[in-house]
Coordinates of C-alpha atoms in Angstrom, one line a residue:
M552 CA 242.8 42.4 288.3
K553 CA 241.8 41.3 291.8
T554 CA 238.6 42.5 293.3
K555 CA 239.1 45.6 295.6
R556 CA 236.6 47.3 297.9
N557 CA 236.4 51.1 298.4
L558 CA 235.1 52.9 301.4
I559 CA 235.5 56.6 300.5
Q560 CA 232.5 58.8 299.7
I561 CA 232.0 60.9 296.6
C562 CA 232.1 64.1 298.7
L563 CA 235.9 63.5 299.1
L564 CA 236.4 62.8 295.4
P565 CA 237.9 66.2 294.5
L566 CA 240.7 65.6 296.9
L567 CA 241.4 62.1 295.7
L568 CA 241.6 62.4 291.9
A569 CA 245.2 61.3 292.0
L570 CA 244.4 58.0 293.8
P571 CA 244.2 54.7 291.8
A572 CA 241.0 53.8 290.0
T573 CA 239.8 51.6 292.8
V574 CA 238.5 54.6 295.0
Q575 CA 234.8 54.9 295.9
A576 CA 232.7 57.4 293.9
D577 CA 229.2 58.8 294.0
C578 CA 228.4 57.6 297.5
F579 CA 228.4 54.0 296.4
N580 CA 230.4 51.2 297.8
F581 CA 231.7 49.1 294.9
T582 CA 234.2 46.5 293.8
T583 CA 236.3 46.4 290.7
N584 CA 237.0 43.1 289.0
N585 CA 238.6 42.7 285.6
G586 CA 237.9 46.3 284.7
A587 CA 234.2 46.1 285.6
I588 CA 232.5 47.6 288.6
T589 CA 229.8 46.1 290.8
I590 CA 227.8 48.4 293.2
T591 CA 227.8 46.7 296.6
G592 CA 226.3 49.4 298.8
Y593 CA 224.8 52.9 299.0
C594 CA 225.8 55.6 301.4
G595 CA 224.0 58.6 300.2
P596 CA 221.0 60.6 301.6
G597 CA 218.4 59.1 299.3
G598 CA 216.0 61.0 297.0
A599 CA 216.6 60.7 293.3
V600 CA 219.7 58.5 292.6
I601 CA 221.5 58.0 289.3
I602 CA 223.7 55.0 289.1
P603 CA 226.4 56.2 286.7
N604 CA 227.6 54.5 283.5
T605 CA 231.2 54.5 284.8
I606 CA 233.2 55.1 287.9
N607 CA 236.8 56.1 287.7
G608 CA 236.7 55.2 284.0
Y609 CA 235.4 51.7 284.6
P610 CA 232.0 50.6 283.4
V611 CA 229.4 49.9 286.1
T612 CA 228.1 46.5 284.9
S613 CA 226.1 45.1 287.9
I614 CA 224.2 46.0 291.0
G615 CA 225.2 43.5 293.7
S616 CA 223.0 41.6 296.2
N617 CA 221.6 43.8 299.0
A618 CA 223.3 46.9 297.5
F619 CA 220.4 49.3 298.3
L620 CA 218.8 47.1 301.0
R621 CA 216.5 49.1 303.2
S622 CA 217.4 52.5 301.7
F623 CA 214.2 53.9 303.0
N624 CA 214.8 57.5 301.7
L625 CA 215.3 56.4 298.1
T626 CA 212.6 57.9 295.9
S627 CA 213.7 57.1 292.4
V628 CA 216.5 55.3 290.7
T629 CA 217.9 55.6 287.2
I630 CA 220.3 52.7 286.4
G631 CA 223.3 53.3 284.1
T632 CA 223.2 51.8 280.6
N633 CA 226.2 49.6 281.2
V634 CA 224.5 47.5 283.9
T635 CA 223.6 44.0 282.8
S636 CA 222.4 42.4 286.0
I637 CA 220.5 43.4 289.1
G638 CA 221.3 41.2 292.1
D639 CA 219.2 39.4 294.6
Y640 CA 217.6 41.7 297.2
A641 CA 219.2 44.7 295.5
F642 CA 216.5 47.2 296.4
E643 CA 214.6 45.2 299.0
A644 CA 212.4 47.3 301.3
C645 CA 213.1 50.6 299.6
S646 CA 209.7 51.6 300.9
S647 CA 209.8 55.2 299.4
L648 CA 210.9 54.1 295.9
T649 CA 208.2 55.3 293.4
S650 CA 210.0 54.8 290.1
V651 CA 212.9 52.9 288.6
T652 CA 214.5 53.1 285.2
I653 CA 216.0 49.8 284.0
P654 CA 218.2 50.1 281.0
Y655 CA 218.1 48.0 277.9
N656 CA 221.4 46.1 278.6
V657 CA 220.0 44.4 281.8
T658 CA 219.5 40.7 281.1
S659 CA 218.6 39.4 284.6
I660 CA 216.6 40.8 287.6
G661 CA 217.6 38.8 290.7
D662 CA 215.5 37.2 293.3
Y663 CA 213.5 39.7 295.5
A664 CA 215.3 42.5 293.7
F665 CA 212.5 45.0 294.4
Y666 CA 210.8 43.1 297.2
Y667 CA 208.5 45.2 299.3
C668 CA 209.0 48.4 297.4
M669 CA 205.5 49.2 298.3
E670 CA 205.4 52.7 296.7
L671 CA 206.7 51.5 293.3
A672 CA 203.9 52.5 290.9
S673 CA 205.2 51.2 287.6
A674 CA 207.8 48.9 286.2
T675 CA 209.1 48.5 282.6
I676 CA 211.2 45.4 282.1
P677 CA 213.2 46.0 278.9
D678 CA 213.4 43.5 276.0
S679 CA 217.0 42.6 277.0
V680 CA 215.8 40.9 280.2
T681 CA 215.5 37.1 279.9
N682 CA 214.7 36.2 283.5
I683 CA 212.6 37.8 286.2
G684 CA 213.8 36.3 289.5
V685 CA 211.8 34.7 292.4
G686 CA 209.8 37.3 294.3
A687 CA 211.3 40.1 292.2
F688 CA 208.4 42.5 292.8
Y689 CA 206.9 40.7 295.8
L690 CA 204.5 42.8 297.9
D691 CA 204.8 45.9 295.6
S692 CA 201.2 46.7 296.6
Y693 CA 201.0 50.0 294.6
L694 CA 202.3 48.6 291.3
T695 CA 199.7 49.6 288.8
S696 CA 201.6 49.5 285.5
L697 CA 203.7 46.6 284.3
T698 CA 205.4 46.1 280.9
I699 CA 207.3 42.8 280.4
G700 CA 209.9 42.8 277.7
T701 CA 209.6 40.6 274.7
N702 CA 212.6 38.4 275.4
V703 CA 211.7 37.3 278.9
T704 CA 211.5 33.5 279.0
S705 CA 210.9 32.9 282.7
I706 CA 208.8 34.7 285.3
G707 CA 210.0 33.4 288.7
D708 CA 208.0 32.0 291.6
S709 CA 206.1 34.8 293.5
A710 CA 207.5 37.4 291.1
F711 CA 204.5 39.7 291.5
Y712 CA 203.0 38.1 294.6
N713 CA 200.4 40.4 296.3
C714 CA 200.6 43.2 293.8
G715 CA 197.1 44.2 294.7
S716 CA 196.9 47.3 292.4
L717 CA 198.1 45.5 289.3
L718 CA 195.0 45.3 287.1
N719 CA 196.3 44.2 283.6
V720 CA 199.2 42.3 282.3
I721 CA 200.4 41.1 279.0
I722 CA 202.7 38.1 279.2
P723 CA 204.6 38.1 275.9
D724 CA 205.1 35.2 273.6
S725 CA 208.7 34.8 274.6
V726 CA 207.7 33.6 278.1
I727 CA 207.9 29.8 278.5
I728 CA 207.5 29.4 282.3
I729 CA 205.1 31.2 284.7
G730 CA 206.3 30.3 288.1
G731 CA 204.3 29.3 291.1
Y732 CA 202.4 32.1 292.9
A733 CA 203.7 34.5 290.2
F734 CA 200.6 36.7 290.2
Y735 CA 199.0 35.3 293.4
D736 CA 196.6 37.7 295.1
C737 CA 196.9 40.4 292.4
G738 CA 194.1 42.8 291.5
L739 CA 194.1 41.5 287.9
T740 CA 191.0 42.0 285.9
W741 CA 192.5 40.9 282.6
V742 CA 195.5 38.9 281.6
S743 CA 196.9 37.8 278.2
I744 CA 199.0 34.7 278.3
G745 CA 201.6 34.3 275.5
T746 CA 201.5 31.6 272.9
N747 CA 204.7 29.9 274.0
V748 CA 204.0 29.3 277.7
T749 CA 204.4 25.6 278.5
S750 CA 203.8 25.6 282.2
I751 CA 201.6 27.6 284.5
G752 CA 202.9 27.1 288.0
T753 CA 201.2 26.3 291.3
S754 CA 198.8 29.1 292.4
A755 CA 200.2 31.3 289.7
F756 CA 196.9 33.3 289.4
A757 CA 195.2 32.1 292.5
S758 CA 193.2 34.5 294.7
C759 CA 192.7 37.0 291.9
P760 CA 189.0 37.7 292.6
S761 CA 188.6 40.3 289.8
L762 CA 190.0 38.1 287.1
A763 CA 186.9 37.2 285.1
S764 CA 188.1 35.6 281.9
V765 CA 191.2 33.8 280.7
T766 CA 192.3 31.8 277.6
I767 CA 195.0 29.3 278.1
P768 CA 197.0 28.7 274.9
G769 CA 197.7 25.3 273.4
S770 CA 201.4 25.6 274.1
V771 CA 200.7 25.0 277.8
T772 CA 201.0 21.3 278.6
N773 CA 200.4 21.6 282.3
I774 CA 198.1 23.8 284.4
G775 CA 199.6 23.7 287.8
N776 CA 197.9 22.8 291.1
D777 CA 195.7 25.6 292.4
A778 CA 196.7 27.7 289.4
F779 CA 193.5 29.8 289.4
N780 CA 192.1 28.6 292.7
G781 CA 189.7 31.2 294.2
S782 CA 189.9 33.5 291.2
G783 CA 186.8 35.4 289.9
L784 CA 186.7 33.5 286.6
K785 CA 183.4 33.4 284.8
T786 CA 184.6 32.0 281.4
L787 CA 187.5 29.7 280.7
V788 CA 188.9 28.6 277.4
I789 CA 191.6 25.9 277.3
A790 CA 193.1 25.5 273.9
N791 CA 194.0 22.3 272.1
G792 CA 197.4 21.1 273.3
V793 CA 196.9 21.3 277.1
T794 CA 197.2 17.8 278.5
S795 CA 196.9 18.1 282.3
I796 CA 194.8 20.2 284.7
G797 CA 196.3 20.1 288.1
T798 CA 194.8 19.5 291.5
R799 CA 192.4 22.3 292.6
A800 CA 193.3 24.2 289.5
F801 CA 190.0 26.0 289.4
E802 CA 188.5 25.1 292.8
G803 CA 186.5 27.9 294.3
C804 CA 186.0 29.7 291.1
F805 CA 182.4 30.1 292.2
L806 CA 181.3 32.2 289.2
L807 CA 182.8 29.9 286.5
N808 CA 179.9 28.9 284.3
S809 CA 181.5 28.5 280.9
V810 CA 184.3 26.0 280.3
T811 CA 186.0 24.7 277.1
I812 CA 188.1 21.6 277.8
P813 CA 189.8 20.3 274.6
G814 CA 190.2 16.6 273.7
T815 CA 193.9 16.9 274.2
V816 CA 193.5 16.9 278.0
T817 CA 194.2 13.5 279.5
N818 CA 194.2 14.2 283.2
I819 CA 191.9 16.3 285.4
G820 CA 193.2 16.5 288.9
D821 CA 191.6 16.1 292.3
Y822 CA 189.1 19.0 293.1
A823 CA 190.0 20.6 289.7
F824 CA 186.6 22.2 289.2
Y825 CA 185.2 21.8 292.8
G826 CA 182.5 24.4 293.6
T827 CA 182.3 25.9 290.1
M828 CA 179.0 26.8 288.3
L829 CA 179.4 24.3 285.4
P830 CA 176.4 24.1 283.0
S831 CA 173.6 21.7 283.8
R832 CA 174.7 19.2 281.2
F833 CA 178.4 18.6 280.8
T834 CA 180.3 16.1 278.7
I835 CA 183.8 15.2 279.9
P836 CA 186.3 15.4 277.0
S837 CA 188.4 12.4 276.0
V838 CA 190.4 12.2 279.2
T839 CA 191.9 9.1 280.8
S840 CA 191.9 10.1 284.4
I841 CA 189.4 12.1 286.5
G842 CA 190.6 13.0 290.1
A843 CA 188.8 12.7 293.4
F844 CA 186.0 15.3 293.8
A845 CA 187.0 16.8 290.5
F846 CA 183.5 18.1 289.8
A847 CA 182.0 17.9 293.3
G848 CA 180.2 20.9 294.7
C849 CA 179.1 22.1 291.3
Q850 CA 175.6 22.9 292.3
Y851 CA 174.1 23.5 288.8
L852 CA 175.6 20.3 287.3
Y853 CA 172.6 18.1 286.6
S854 CA 174.0 15.4 284.3
V855 CA 177.5 14.4 283.3
T856 CA 178.6 12.1 280.4
I857 CA 181.8 10.1 280.7
P858 CA 183.5 9.1 277.5
N859 CA 185.0 5.7 276.6
S860 CA 188.6 7.0 277.1
V861 CA 188.3 7.2 280.9
T862 CA 190.3 4.6 282.7
S863 CA 190.4 6.1 286.2
I864 CA 187.8 8.0 288.3
G865 CA 188.6 9.3 291.8
K866 CA 186.2 9.1 294.7
G867 CA 183.3 11.6 294.9
A868 CA 184.2 13.0 291.5
F869 CA 180.6 13.9 290.6
S870 CA 178.9 14.0 294.1
S871 CA 176.8 17.0 293.4
S872 CA 175.3 15.9 290.1
H873 CA 171.9 14.2 289.5
S874 CA 172.8 11.7 286.9
I875 CA 176.0 10.0 285.6
T876 CA 176.1 8.4 282.1
V877 CA 179.0 6.3 280.8
N878 CA 179.6 5.6 277.2
P879 CA 178.8 1.9 276.7
Q880 CA 182.1 1.4 274.9
N881 CA 184.1 2.3 278.1
Q882 CA 186.0 -0.8 279.2
F883 CA 186.3 0.2 282.8
Y884 CA 183.1 1.8 283.9
S885 CA 179.4 1.6 283.4
S886 CA 176.2 3.3 284.6
T887 CA 172.6 2.2 285.4
N888 CA 169.8 4.7 286.2
G889 CA 172.3 7.5 286.6
V890 CA 174.6 5.6 289.1
L891 CA 178.3 4.9 288.4
F892 CA 179.6 1.3 288.6
D893 CA 182.7 -0.5 287.5
K894 CA 182.3 -2.4 284.3
G895 CA 181.2 -5.6 285.9
Q896 CA 178.8 -3.7 288.2
T897 CA 180.1 -5.4 291.3
K898 CA 181.4 -2.1 292.8
L899 CA 179.1 0.8 293.3
I900 CA 181.4 3.8 292.7
E901 CA 179.1 6.8 293.0
A902 CA 175.5 7.5 293.4
P903 CA 175.1 11.2 292.6
G904 CA 174.1 13.5 295.4
G905 CA 171.0 14.6 293.5
L906 CA 169.3 11.3 293.9
T907 CA 166.2 11.5 296.1
G908 CA 163.6 9.1 297.6
S909 CA 164.5 5.4 297.8
Y910 CA 167.3 3.4 296.1
A911 CA 167.8 -0.3 295.9
I912 CA 171.4 -1.3 295.3
P913 CA 171.6 -4.0 292.5
N914 CA 171.9 -7.6 293.6
N915 CA 175.3 -8.3 292.1
V916 CA 177.1 -5.4 293.9
T917 CA 179.6 -6.7 296.5
S918 CA 181.2 -3.4 297.6
I919 CA 180.3 0.2 298.0
W920 CA 183.2 2.6 297.3
D921 CA 184.5 5.5 299.5
Y922 CA 182.2 8.5 299.4
A923 CA 179.8 6.6 297.1
F924 CA 176.7 8.3 298.5
Y925 CA 178.4 11.4 299.8
G926 CA 175.9 14.2 300.4
C927 CA 172.9 12.3 298.8
N928 CA 169.3 13.3 299.4
L929 CA 168.0 9.8 299.7
N930 CA 165.6 8.7 302.4
N931 CA 165.9 4.9 302.1
V932 CA 168.7 2.6 300.8
T933 CA 168.4 -1.1 300.5
N934 CA 171.6 -3.3 300.4
P935 CA 171.4 -6.8 298.9
N936 CA 172.9 -9.8 300.7
S937 CA 175.8 -9.6 298.2
V938 CA 177.3 -6.5 299.8
T939 CA 180.2 -7.4 302.0
G940 CA 182.1 -4.1 302.3
I941 CA 181.3 -0.4 302.6
G942 CA 184.1 2.1 302.1
D943 CA 185.2 5.1 304.1
N944 CA 182.6 8.0 304.3
A945 CA 180.3 6.1 302.0
F946 CA 177.2 7.8 303.4
L947 CA 178.8 10.9 304.7
Q948 CA 176.5 13.9 305.1
C949 CA 173.3 12.1 303.9
S950 CA 171.2 14.3 306.1
S951 CA 167.9 13.0 304.7
L952 CA 168.8 9.3 305.2
T953 CA 166.4 7.7 307.7
N954 CA 166.4 4.0 306.8
I955 CA 169.2 1.8 305.5
Y956 CA 168.3 -1.9 305.0
F957 CA 170.6 -4.8 304.9
Q958 CA 169.5 -8.2 303.5
G959 CA 172.7 -10.1 304.3
N960 CA 175.3 -10.4 307.1
A961 CA 176.9 -7.3 308.6
P962 CA 179.4 -5.9 306.1
I963 CA 182.9 -4.8 306.8
V964 CA 182.7 -1.0 307.1
G965 CA 185.3 1.8 306.8
S966 CA 185.7 4.9 308.9
N967 CA 183.1 7.6 309.3
V968 CA 180.6 5.7 307.1
F969 CA 177.5 7.4 308.5
E970 CA 179.0 10.6 309.8
Y971 CA 176.5 13.5 310.1
D972 CA 173.6 11.1 309.4
A973 CA 171.9 11.8 312.7
S974 CA 168.4 10.5 311.6
A975 CA 169.6 7.2 310.1
T976 CA 168.9 3.7 311.5
A977 CA 170.2 0.4 310.0
Y978 CA 167.8 -2.5 309.8
Y979 CA 168.9 -6.1 309.3
C980 CA 167.1 -9.3 308.6
P981 CA 166.6 -12.1 311.1
G982 CA 169.0 -15.0 310.8
T983 CA 171.9 -12.9 309.5
S984 CA 175.1 -12.6 311.5
G985 CA 177.7 -10.1 312.7
W986 CA 175.4 -7.5 313.9
G987 CA 175.9 -5.4 317.0
S988 CA 173.9 -2.6 318.5
T989 CA 175.5 0.0 316.2
I990 CA 177.3 0.1 312.8
G991 CA 179.7 2.6 311.4
G992 CA 182.6 2.7 313.8
P993 CA 183.2 4.6 317.0
S994 CA 183.3 8.0 315.5
A995 CA 180.0 8.0 313.7
P996 CA 177.8 5.0 314.7
I997 CA 174.1 4.6 313.9
P998 CA 171.8 2.2 315.7
T999 CA 170.9 -1.1 314.3
V1000 CA 167.5 -2.8 314.6
E1001 CA 166.5 -6.4 313.7
L1002 CA 163.5 -6.5 311.3
R1003 CA 160.7 -8.7 312.7
S1004 CA 157.5 -9.7 311.1
E1005 CA 154.3 -8.6 312.9

């Protein structure tokens, strides 16, 4: 049967019983297709609405896209038991809707289906549902109670975005994917993540300031970028099986002081634990890659130990620590007196920010890496004549630095090398070449002075 639209209201139904089965009923606009009805619009006064099981003898099987869009006077909805799908934007901006009953037969809740239903206090998603669409309950700011059915496999991006009153949630074992921003800026104090989740999306639990503790199951292979950025985590357990921690995954978790990272993790992304309160002595697990600034800004991190498995370390990875120690069996990196070098010790990679006093760079070093001395507390640094290059931001924000000595010719320098080092002066030896009146580039130069014997 072809789809037909109906435009007649239920108040006329007693006069129209003799008409074909395609007439409108119950103040709903609808279409009939192959003996099944889809609700396409609502024309009633609002209040408590019951979507019937049948209209004109045909089962109501779906609620179409935008069907109740901006039905501002709708206060409650009971959905008939024949409905299997709720379309995109079906109840968007029903700002007075306080309760909804979703029947067991529903398998799919569409994108933004209950978007900005700001008075909706509770939602029970039945076990029949397999997919919660993108933004399905987005901005439902008074949602306090949520039950997710045991057959849901996917929670869409931004599904519960900014549900600020949602305090607790159990994500069942059926769920495989938690989408990006799924619970962003929620009021969560506690969350249980099911044992079959494989992916936690970008910013999935970010900006949840009351979320104090979480255990990430071993089924997860990837913790997405910014997944818990800015949350209130104090303790974190990552189970065996997780292989990748994304960029900024736990950045800004300023209360995080207890972390369990298993040996299965191979990649720790840029800024992954930036600004956390990691314990004073921290051993990196058997990872292969550590991103830029991954453990920077960790004010209580005194010493860090790098295993022999590491093959790649990003710039500034440990810039707030006091000492870096590399396993002697590591084939790519080494350490001397708490400073990180490449294996051959020709490249100085990182001098931890906790270093104080004076430091003489070893004689065989030829280059100083980007951000190598970032934020250091040193007063004096001596460069041997072997140094020919200094990377970008190498001495950025070394506010205590007053004297930096060069024994050789002027090195090639990157950008912003001495930015915010207002008290620093570079001294060079007589007979060396390439020196001007300043060094460090146009944006952050420091003066140079030739050393002369008295």
